[in-house]
CSV table of C-alpha atoms in Angstrom, one decimal:
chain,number,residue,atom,x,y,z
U,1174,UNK,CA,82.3,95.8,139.2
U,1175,UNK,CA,81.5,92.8,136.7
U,1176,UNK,CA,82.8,93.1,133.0
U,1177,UNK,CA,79.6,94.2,131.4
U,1178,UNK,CA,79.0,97.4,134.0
U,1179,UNK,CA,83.0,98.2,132.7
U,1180,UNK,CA,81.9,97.5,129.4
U,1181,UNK,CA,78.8,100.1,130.2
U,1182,UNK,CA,80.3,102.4,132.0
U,1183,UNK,CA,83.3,103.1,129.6
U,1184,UNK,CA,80.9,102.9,126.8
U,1185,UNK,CA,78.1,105.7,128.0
U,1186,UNK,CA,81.2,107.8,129.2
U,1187,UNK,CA,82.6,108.2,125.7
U,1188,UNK,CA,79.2,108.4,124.2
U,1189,UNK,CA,78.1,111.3,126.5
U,1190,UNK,CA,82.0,112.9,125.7
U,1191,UNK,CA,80.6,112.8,121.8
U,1192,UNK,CA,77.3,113.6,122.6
U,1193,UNK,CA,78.3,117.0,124.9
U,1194,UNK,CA,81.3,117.5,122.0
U,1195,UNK,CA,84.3,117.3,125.3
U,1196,UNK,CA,85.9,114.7,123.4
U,1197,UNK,CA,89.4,115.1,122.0
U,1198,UNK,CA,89.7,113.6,118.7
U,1199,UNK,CA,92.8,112.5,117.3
U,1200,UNK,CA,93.7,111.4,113.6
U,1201,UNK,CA,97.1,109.7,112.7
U,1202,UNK,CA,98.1,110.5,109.3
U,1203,UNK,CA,97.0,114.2,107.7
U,1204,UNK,CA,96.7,113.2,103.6
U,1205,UNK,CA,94.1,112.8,101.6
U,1206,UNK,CA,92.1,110.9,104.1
U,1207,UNK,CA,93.2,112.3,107.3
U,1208,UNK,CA,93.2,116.0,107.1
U,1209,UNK,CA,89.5,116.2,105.5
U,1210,UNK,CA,88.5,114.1,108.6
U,1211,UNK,CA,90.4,116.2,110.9
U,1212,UNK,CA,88.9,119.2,109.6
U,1213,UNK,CA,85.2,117.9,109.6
U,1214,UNK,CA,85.7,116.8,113.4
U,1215,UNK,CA,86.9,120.2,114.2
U,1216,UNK,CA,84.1,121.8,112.4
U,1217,UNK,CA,81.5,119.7,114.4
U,1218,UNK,CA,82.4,121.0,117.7
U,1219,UNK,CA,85.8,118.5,118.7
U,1220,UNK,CA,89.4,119.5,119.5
U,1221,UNK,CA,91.1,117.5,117.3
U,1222,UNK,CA,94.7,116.5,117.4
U,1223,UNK,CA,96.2,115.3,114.2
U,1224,UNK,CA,99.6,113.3,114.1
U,1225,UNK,CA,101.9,112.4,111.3
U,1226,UNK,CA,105.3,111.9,110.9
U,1227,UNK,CA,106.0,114.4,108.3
U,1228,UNK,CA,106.7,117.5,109.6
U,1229,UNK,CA,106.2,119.4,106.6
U,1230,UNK,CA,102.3,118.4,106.8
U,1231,UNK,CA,102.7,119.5,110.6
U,1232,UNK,CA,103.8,122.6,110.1
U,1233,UNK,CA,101.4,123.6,107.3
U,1234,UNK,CA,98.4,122.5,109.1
U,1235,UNK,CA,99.1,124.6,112.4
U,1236,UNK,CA,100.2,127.9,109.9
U,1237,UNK,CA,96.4,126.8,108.5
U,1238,UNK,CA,97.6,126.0,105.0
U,1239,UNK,CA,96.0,123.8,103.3
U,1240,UNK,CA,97.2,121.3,100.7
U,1241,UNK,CA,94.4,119.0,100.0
U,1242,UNK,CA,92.0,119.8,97.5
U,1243,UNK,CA,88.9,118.2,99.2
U,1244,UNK,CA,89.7,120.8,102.0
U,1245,UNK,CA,88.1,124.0,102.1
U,1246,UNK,CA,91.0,126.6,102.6
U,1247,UNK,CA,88.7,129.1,104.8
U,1248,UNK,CA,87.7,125.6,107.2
U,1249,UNK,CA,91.5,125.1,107.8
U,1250,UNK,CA,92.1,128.5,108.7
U,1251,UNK,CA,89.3,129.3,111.0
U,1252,UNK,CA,89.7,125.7,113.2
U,1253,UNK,CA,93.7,126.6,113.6
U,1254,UNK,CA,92.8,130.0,114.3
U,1255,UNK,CA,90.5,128.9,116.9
U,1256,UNK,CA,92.3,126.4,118.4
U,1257,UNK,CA,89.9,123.1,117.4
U,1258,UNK,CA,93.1,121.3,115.3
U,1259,UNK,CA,96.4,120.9,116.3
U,1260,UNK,CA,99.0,119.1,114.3
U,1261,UNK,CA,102.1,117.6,115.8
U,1262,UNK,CA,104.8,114.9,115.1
U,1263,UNK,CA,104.8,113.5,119.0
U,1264,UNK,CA,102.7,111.0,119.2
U,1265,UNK,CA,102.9,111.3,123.2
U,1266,UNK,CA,99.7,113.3,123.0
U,1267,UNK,CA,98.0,110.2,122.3
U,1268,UNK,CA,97.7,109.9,126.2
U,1269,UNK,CA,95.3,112.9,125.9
U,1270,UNK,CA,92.4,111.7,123.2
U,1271,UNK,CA,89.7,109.8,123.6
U,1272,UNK,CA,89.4,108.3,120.3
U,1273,UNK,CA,91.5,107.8,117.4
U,1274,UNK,CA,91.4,107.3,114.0
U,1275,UNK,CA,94.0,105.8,111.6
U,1276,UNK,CA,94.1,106.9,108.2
U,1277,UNK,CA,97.8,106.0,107.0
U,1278,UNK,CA,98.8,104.7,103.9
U,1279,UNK,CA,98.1,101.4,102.8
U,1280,UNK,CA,100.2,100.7,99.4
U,1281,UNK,CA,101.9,97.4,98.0
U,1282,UNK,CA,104.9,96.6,98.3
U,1283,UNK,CA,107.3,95.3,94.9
U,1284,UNK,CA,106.0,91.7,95.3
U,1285,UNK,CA,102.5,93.3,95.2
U,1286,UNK,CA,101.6,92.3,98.7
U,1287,UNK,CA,100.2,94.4,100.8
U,1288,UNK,CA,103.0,96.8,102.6
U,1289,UNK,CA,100.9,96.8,106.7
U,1290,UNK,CA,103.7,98.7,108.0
U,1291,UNK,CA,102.2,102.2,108.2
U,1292,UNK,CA,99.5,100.2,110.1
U,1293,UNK,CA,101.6,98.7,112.2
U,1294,UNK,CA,103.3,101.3,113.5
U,1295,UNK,CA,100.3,103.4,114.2
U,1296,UNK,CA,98.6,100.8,116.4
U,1297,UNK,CA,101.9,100.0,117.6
U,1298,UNK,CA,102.2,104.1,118.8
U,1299,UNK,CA,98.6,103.8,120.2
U,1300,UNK,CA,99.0,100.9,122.5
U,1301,UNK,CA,102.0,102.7,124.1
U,1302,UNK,CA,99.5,105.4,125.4
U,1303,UNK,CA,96.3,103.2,125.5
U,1304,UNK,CA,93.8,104.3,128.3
U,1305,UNK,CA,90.7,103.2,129.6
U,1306,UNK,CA,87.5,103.9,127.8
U,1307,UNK,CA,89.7,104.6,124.2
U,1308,UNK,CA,88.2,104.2,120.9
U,1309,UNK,CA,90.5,103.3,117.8
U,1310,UNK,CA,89.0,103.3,114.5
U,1311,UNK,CA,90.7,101.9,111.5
U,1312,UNK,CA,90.1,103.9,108.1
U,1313,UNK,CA,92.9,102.6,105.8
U,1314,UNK,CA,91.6,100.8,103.2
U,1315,UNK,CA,93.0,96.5,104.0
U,1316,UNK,CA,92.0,93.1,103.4
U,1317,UNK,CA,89.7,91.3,105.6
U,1318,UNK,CA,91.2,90.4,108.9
U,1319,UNK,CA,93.2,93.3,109.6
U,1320,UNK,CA,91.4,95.0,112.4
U,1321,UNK,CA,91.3,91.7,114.5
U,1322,UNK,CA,94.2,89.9,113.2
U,1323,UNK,CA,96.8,92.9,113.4
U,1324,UNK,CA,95.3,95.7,115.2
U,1325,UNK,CA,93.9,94.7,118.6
U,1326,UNK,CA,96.6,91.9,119.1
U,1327,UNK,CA,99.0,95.1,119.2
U,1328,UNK,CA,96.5,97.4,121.4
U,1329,UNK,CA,96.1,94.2,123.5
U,1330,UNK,CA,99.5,93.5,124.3
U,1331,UNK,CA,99.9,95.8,127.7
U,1332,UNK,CA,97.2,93.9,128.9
U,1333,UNK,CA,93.9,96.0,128.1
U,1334,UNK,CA,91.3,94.1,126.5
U,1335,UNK,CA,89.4,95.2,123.8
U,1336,UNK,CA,85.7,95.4,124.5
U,1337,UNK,CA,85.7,95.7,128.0
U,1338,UNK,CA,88.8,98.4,128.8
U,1339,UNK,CA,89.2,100.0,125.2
U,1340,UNK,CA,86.9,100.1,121.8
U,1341,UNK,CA,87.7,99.0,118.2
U,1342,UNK,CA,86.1,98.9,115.3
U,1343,UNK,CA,86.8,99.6,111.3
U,1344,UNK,CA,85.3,101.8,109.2
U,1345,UNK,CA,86.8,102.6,105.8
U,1346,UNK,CA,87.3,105.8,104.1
U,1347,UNK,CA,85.5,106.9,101.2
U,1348,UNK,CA,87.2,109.5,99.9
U,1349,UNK,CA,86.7,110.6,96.0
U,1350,UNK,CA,89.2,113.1,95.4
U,1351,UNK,CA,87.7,116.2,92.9
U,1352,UNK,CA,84.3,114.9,93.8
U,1353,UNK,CA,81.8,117.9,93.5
U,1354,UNK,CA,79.1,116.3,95.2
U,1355,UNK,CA,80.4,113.6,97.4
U,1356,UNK,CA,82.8,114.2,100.2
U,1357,UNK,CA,84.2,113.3,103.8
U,1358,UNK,CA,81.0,115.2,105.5
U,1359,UNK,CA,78.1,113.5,103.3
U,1360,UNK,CA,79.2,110.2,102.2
U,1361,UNK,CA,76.9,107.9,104.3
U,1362,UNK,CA,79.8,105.7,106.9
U,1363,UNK,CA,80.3,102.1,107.1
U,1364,UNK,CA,80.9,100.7,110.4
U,1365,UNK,CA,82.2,97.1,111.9
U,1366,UNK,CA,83.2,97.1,115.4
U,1367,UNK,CA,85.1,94.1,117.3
U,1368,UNK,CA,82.2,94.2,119.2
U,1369,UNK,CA,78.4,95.4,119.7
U,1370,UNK,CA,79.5,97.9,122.3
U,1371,UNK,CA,82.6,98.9,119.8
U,1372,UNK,CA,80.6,99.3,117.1
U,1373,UNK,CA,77.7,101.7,118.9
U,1374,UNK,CA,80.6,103.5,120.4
U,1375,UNK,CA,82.0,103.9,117.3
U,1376,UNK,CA,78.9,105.0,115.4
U,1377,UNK,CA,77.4,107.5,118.1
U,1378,UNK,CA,81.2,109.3,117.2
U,1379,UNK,CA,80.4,109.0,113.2
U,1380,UNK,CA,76.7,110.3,113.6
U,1381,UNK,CA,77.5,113.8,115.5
U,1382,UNK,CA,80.7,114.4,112.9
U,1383,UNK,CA,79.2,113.1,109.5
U,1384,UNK,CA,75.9,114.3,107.6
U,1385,UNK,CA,75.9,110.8,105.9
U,1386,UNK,CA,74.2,107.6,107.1
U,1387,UNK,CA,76.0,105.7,109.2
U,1388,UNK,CA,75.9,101.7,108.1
U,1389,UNK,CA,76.6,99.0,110.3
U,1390,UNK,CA,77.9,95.2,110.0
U,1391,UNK,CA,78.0,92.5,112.0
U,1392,UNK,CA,82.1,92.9,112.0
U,1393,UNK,CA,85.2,94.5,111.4
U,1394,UNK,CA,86.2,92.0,108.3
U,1395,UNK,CA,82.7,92.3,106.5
U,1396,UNK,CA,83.5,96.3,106.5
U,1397,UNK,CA,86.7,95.6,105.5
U,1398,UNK,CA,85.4,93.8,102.5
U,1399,UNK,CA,83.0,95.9,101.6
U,1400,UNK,CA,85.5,98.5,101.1
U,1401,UNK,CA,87.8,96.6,98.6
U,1402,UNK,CA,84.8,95.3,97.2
U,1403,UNK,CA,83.7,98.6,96.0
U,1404,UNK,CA,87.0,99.7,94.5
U,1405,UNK,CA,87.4,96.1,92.8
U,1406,UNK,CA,83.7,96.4,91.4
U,1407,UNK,CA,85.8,99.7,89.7
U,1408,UNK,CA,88.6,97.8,88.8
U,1409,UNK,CA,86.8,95.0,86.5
U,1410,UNK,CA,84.6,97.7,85.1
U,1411,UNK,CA,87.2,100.0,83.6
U,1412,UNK,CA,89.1,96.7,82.9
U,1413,UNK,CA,85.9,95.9,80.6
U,1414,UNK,CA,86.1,99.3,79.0
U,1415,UNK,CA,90.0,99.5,78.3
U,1416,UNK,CA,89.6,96.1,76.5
U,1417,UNK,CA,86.5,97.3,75.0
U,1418,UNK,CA,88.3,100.2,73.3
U,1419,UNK,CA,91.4,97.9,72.5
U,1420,UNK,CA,89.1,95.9,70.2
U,1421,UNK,CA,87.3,98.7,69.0
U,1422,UNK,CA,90.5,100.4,68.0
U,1423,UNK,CA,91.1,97.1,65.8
U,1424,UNK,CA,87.2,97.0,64.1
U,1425,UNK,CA,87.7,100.6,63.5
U,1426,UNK,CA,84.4,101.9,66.2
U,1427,UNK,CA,84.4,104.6,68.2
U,1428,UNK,CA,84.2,103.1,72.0
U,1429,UNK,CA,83.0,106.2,73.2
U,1430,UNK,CA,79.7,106.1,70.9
U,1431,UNK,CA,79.3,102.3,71.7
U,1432,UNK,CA,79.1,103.3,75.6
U,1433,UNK,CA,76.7,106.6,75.4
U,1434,UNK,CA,74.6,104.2,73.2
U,1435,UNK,CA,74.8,101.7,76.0
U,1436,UNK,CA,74.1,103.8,78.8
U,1437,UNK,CA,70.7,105.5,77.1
U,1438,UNK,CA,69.3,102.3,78.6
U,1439,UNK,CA,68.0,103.0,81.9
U,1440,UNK,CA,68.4,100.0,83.9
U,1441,UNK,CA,71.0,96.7,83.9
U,1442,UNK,CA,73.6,98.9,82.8
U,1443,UNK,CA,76.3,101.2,84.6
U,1444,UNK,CA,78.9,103.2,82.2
U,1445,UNK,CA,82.5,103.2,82.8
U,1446,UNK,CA,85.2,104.4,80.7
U,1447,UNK,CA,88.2,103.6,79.1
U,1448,UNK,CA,91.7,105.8,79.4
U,1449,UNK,CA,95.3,105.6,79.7
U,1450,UNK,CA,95.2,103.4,83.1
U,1451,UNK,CA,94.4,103.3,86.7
U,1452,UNK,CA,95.7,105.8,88.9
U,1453,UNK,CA,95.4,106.9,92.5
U,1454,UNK,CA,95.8,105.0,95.4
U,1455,UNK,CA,92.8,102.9,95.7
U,1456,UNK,CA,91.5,101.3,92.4
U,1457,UNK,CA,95.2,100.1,91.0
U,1458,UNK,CA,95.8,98.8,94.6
U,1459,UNK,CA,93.4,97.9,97.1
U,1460,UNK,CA,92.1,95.0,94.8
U,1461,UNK,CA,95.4,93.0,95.1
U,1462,UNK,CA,94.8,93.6,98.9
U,1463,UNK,CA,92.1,90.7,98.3
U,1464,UNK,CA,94.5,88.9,95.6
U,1465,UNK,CA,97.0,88.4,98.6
U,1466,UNK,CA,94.6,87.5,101.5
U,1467,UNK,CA,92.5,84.8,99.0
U,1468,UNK,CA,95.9,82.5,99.0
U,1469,UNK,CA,94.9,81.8,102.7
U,1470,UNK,CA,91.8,80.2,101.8
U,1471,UNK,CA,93.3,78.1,98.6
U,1472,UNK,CA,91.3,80.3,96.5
U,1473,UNK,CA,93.0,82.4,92.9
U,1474,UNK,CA,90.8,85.6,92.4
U,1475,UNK,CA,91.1,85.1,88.4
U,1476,UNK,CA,89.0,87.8,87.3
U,1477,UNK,CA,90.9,90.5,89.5
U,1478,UNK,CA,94.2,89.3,88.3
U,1479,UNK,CA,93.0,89.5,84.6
U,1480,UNK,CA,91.1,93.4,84.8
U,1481,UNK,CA,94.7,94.4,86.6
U,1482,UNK,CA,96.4,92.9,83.9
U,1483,UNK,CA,94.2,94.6,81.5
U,1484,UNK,CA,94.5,98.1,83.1
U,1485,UNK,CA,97.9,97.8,83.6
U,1486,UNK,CA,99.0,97.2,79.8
U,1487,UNK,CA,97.3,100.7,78.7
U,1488,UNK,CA,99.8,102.7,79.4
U,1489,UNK,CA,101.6,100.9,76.8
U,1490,UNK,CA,98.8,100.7,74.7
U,1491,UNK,CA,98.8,104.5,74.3
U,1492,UNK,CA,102.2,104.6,73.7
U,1493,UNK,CA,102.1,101.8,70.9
U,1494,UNK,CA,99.1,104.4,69.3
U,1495,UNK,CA,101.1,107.2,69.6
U,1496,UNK,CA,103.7,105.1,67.8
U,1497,UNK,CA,101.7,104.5,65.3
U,1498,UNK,CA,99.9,107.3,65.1
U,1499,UNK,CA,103.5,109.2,64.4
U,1500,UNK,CA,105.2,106.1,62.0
U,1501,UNK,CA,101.6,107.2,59.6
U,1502,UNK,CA,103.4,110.5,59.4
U,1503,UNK,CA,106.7,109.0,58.2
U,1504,UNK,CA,108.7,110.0,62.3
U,1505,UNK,CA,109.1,107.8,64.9
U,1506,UNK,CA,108.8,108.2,68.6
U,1507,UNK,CA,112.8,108.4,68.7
U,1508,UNK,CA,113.3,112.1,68.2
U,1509,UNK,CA,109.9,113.2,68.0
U,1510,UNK,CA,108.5,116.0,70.8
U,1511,UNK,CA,105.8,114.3,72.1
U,1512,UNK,CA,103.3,117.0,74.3
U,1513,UNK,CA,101.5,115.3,76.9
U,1514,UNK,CA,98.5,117.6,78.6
U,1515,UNK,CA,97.5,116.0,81.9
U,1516,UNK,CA,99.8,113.9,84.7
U,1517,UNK,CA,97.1,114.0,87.4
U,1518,UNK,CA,95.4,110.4,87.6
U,1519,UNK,CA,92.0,112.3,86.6
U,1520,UNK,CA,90.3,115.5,86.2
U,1521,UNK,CA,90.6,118.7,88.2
U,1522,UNK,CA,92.8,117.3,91.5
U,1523,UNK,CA,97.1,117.3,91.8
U,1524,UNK,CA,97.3,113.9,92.7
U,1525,UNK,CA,99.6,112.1,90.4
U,1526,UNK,CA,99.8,108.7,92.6
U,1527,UNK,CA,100.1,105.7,90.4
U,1528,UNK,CA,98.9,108.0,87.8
U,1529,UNK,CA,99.5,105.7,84.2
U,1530,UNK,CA,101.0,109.4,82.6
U,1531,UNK,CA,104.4,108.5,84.6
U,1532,UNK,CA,104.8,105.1,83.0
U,1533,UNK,CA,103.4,106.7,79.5
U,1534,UNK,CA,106.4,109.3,80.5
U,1535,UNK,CA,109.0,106.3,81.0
U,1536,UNK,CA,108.4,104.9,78.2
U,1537,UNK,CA,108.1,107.5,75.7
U,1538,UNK,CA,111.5,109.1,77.1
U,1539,UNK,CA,113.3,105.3,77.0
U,1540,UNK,CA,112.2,105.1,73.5
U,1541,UNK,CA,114.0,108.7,72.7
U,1542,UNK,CA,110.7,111.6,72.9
U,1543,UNK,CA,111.0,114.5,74.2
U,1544,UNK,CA,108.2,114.8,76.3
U,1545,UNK,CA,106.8,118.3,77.5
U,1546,UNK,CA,104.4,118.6,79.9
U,1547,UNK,CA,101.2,120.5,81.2
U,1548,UNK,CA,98.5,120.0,83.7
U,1549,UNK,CA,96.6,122.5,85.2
U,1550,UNK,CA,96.5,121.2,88.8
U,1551,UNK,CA,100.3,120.7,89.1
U,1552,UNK,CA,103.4,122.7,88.4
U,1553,UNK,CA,106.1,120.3,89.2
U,1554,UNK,CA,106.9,116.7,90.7
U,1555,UNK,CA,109.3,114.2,91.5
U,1556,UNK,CA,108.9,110.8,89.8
U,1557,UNK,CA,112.1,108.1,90.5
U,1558,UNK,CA,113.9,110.7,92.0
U,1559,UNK,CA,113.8,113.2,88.9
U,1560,UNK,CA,112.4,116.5,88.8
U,1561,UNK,CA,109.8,117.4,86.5
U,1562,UNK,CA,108.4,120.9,85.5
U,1563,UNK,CA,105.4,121.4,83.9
U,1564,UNK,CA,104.5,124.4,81.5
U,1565,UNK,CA,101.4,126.9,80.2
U,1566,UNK,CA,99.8,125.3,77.6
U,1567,UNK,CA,100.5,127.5,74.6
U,1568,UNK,CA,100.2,128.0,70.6
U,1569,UNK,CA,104.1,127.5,70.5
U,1570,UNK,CA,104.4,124.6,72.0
U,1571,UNK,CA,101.0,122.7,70.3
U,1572,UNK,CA,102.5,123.9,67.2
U,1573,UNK,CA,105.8,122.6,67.4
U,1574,UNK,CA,104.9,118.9,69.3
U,1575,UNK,CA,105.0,116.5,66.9
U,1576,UNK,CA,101.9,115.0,68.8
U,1577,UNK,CA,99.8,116.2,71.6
U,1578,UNK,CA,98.3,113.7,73.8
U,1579,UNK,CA,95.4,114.5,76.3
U,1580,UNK,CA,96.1,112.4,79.1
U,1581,UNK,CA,94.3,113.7,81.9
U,1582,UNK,CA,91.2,115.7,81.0
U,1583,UNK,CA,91.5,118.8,82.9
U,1584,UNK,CA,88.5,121.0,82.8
U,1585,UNK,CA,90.9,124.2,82.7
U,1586,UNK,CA,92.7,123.0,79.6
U,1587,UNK,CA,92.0,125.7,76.7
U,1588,UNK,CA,90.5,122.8,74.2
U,1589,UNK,CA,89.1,125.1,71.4
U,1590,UNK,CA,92.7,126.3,71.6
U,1591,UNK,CA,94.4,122.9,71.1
U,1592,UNK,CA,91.7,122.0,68.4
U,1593,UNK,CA,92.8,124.9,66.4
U,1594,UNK,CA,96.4,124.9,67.0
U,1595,UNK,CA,97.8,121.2,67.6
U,1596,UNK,CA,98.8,119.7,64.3
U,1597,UNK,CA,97.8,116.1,65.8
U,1598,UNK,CA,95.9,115.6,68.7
U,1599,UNK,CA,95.4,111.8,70.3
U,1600,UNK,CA,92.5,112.2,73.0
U,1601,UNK,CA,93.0,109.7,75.4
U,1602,UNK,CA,89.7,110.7,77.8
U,1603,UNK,CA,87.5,112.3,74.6
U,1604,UNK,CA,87.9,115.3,76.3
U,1605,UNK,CA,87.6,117.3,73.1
U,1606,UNK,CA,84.0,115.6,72.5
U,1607,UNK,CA,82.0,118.5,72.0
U,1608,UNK,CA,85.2,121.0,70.6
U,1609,UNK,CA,86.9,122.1,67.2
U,1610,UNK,CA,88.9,119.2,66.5
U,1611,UNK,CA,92.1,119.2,64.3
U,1612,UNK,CA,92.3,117.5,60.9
U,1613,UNK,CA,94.9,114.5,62.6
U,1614,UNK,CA,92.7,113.7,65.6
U,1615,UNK,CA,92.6,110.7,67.0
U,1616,UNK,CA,90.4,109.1,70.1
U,1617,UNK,CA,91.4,106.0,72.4
């Protein structure tokens, strides 16, 4: 049999496995990415075998508990019930799925440079139980390059080839965590595959799981790109707005009325907002992705470097306000009780990853606060190996804090409460926009 009747043959056999809903499914890494996807391709007919190396993920999934929000609680329960998800930590049953997809971590590492490992190891698990007729899928979000240049070198290496005895292609997540109207099942897919029978494979899988469209490229890298060029069109926008409000703070205008001014105009124009910093694990990171990679080509991404330098100094910017805001009423941070309401990175969701409220935290305890906390999506967490609790929000404790800061602006947050009880509030997200607001309040 010649190469393109392989290619053909391994191509329509998967495609009719997707088509007829035999194929088994599996997912490598079960967090914020992975389990939604998991869940969806159970729900759409698959088995699905999910793989990570925590076994405290493992076990939850297979007692059908769920502990992403984006997950539906009922969806979880009724797929493990019925047998369409399986979780496990042995990634020998590899040997049994038809297609993969890899949705591990991608974070930087203390130089800033991108930390591939997770990666790595992933593809490097895959090859040892590569078959014939296999897709892989890459859905962490990466520079340019990484599919071809560090993937399939690692799939290749016991001699399969990609394109002819296995598929490979990349198509990035787009996960938006707390999103009401946007999530893993309706957010149309992009698609790059090695090659044009990896990328049909690939999107024949994606069009009988997903309700989105499915949008191809000419190649893995241009997929790749597109992804951190989404998150870096974020970055440099909120970058604008942080130093927007920065210099509005010094004129004495409220940034907030500047932007709903702004955005009454109904084209050229896009609002983003400013706050305390970046968090979660795409915006803060997945442009220096692109920082990194640029050195290659003898090119300095300027403007990325500046908006991260930017977002990066608000942290400190709030805490120079609160500072100041606290020396006006004759105390300094060093012994004040300083209430912070909000660790979350943003509204409604308990994920505190990168979130700027554990530098604010740092720093405020370094310079001698007593910082209590509250968020209504998280009780506790571990930040530099030290425990935190977090506690009701209640008339006590806005009455004794010296300050309360919003830092996170949690729709479950009692607002007319803390407008009538806090002796100073400093909004951070003008969360308290249309509330009762105390006679010392201040807005970012």
């Amino acid at each position: 049999m010649d190469t393109q009747s392989v290619v053909d043959n391994h191509s329509k056999t998967l495609i009719n496995k997707f088509e007829n809903k035999t194929a088994v499914i599996g997912v490598i890494g079960l967090g914020y990415v992975g389990l939604p996807l998991a869940v969806e391709k159970a729900k759409a007919g698959y088995k699905v075998i999910g793989f990570d190396v925590q076994v405290t993920k493992v076990d939850m999934v297979n007692a059908g508990i769920n502990y992403i929000g984006d997950v539906i609680d009922e969806d979880l329960r009724v797929i493990i019930e019925e047998g369409r998800l399986q979780a496990t930590t042995d990634f020998a049953f590899l040997s049994e799925v038809d297609a993969v997809a890899i949705c591990v971590p991608t974070p930087l590492d203390i130089y800033q440079q991108p930390d591939t490992s997770y990666v790595v190891n992933s593809a490097k698990a895959i090859s040892d139980y590569l078959h014939q007729g296999m897709l892989v899928v890459l859905e962490s979000t990466t520079y340019p390059g990484t599919t071809e240049e560090l993937v399939k070198p690692i799939l290749e290496q016991k001699g399969l080839r990609c394109g002819v005895d296995f598929f490979l292609a990349y198509s990035p997540e787009r996960v938006d965590p707390g999103n009401k109207f946007f999530s893993t099942k309706n957010t149309p897919k992009v698609v790059g595959g090695v090659t044009e029978a990896c990328l049909q494979t690939a999107v024949a899988l994606y069009q009988e799981v997903l309700e989105g469209d499915v949008h191809t490229v000419s190649s893995p890298s241009v997929a790749e790109m597109e992804k951190i060029y989404e998150n870096t069109f974020r970055h440099i926008n909120i970058a604008l707005a942080n130093e927007m409000a920065i210099l509005c703070d010094r004129m004495g205008i409220n940034v907030w009325e500047v932007i709903d001014a702004a955005k009454s105009k109904p084209y050229g124009f896009m609002a983003f907002y400013p706050g305390p910093g970046l968090g979660g694990h795409c915006i803060p990171i997945d442009p220096f992705y692109l920082t990194w990679k640029a050195r290659e080509f003898n090119y300095h991404t300027r403007l990325i470097e500046l908006a991260g330098e930017i977002n990066n100094a608000m942290p400190e910017f709030v805490v120079k306000k609160i500072g100041e805001i606290l020396n006006a009423q004759s105390k300094s941070i060093n012994g004040s009780t300083v209430y912070l309401l909000g660790v979350a990175y943003k509204k409604d969701i308990d994920d505190y990853r990168e979130s700027p409220v554990l530098h604010i935290i740092e720093e405020l305890e370094s310079r001698g606060a007593q910082v209590i906390l509250s968020d209504t999506c998280i009780r506790s967490f571990k930040h530099h190996n030290r425990h935190y609790e977090c506690v009701a929000v209640t008339s006590e404790r806005l009455t004794e804090a010296d300050i309360t800061v919003i830092t996170t602006d949690h729709t479950q947050f009692d607002y007319e409460l803390i407008g009538s009880t806090a002796s100073i509030v400093f909004d951070t997200r003008n969360a308290m926009k249309h509330c009762k607001k105390p006679a010392q309040y201040f807005l970012l």
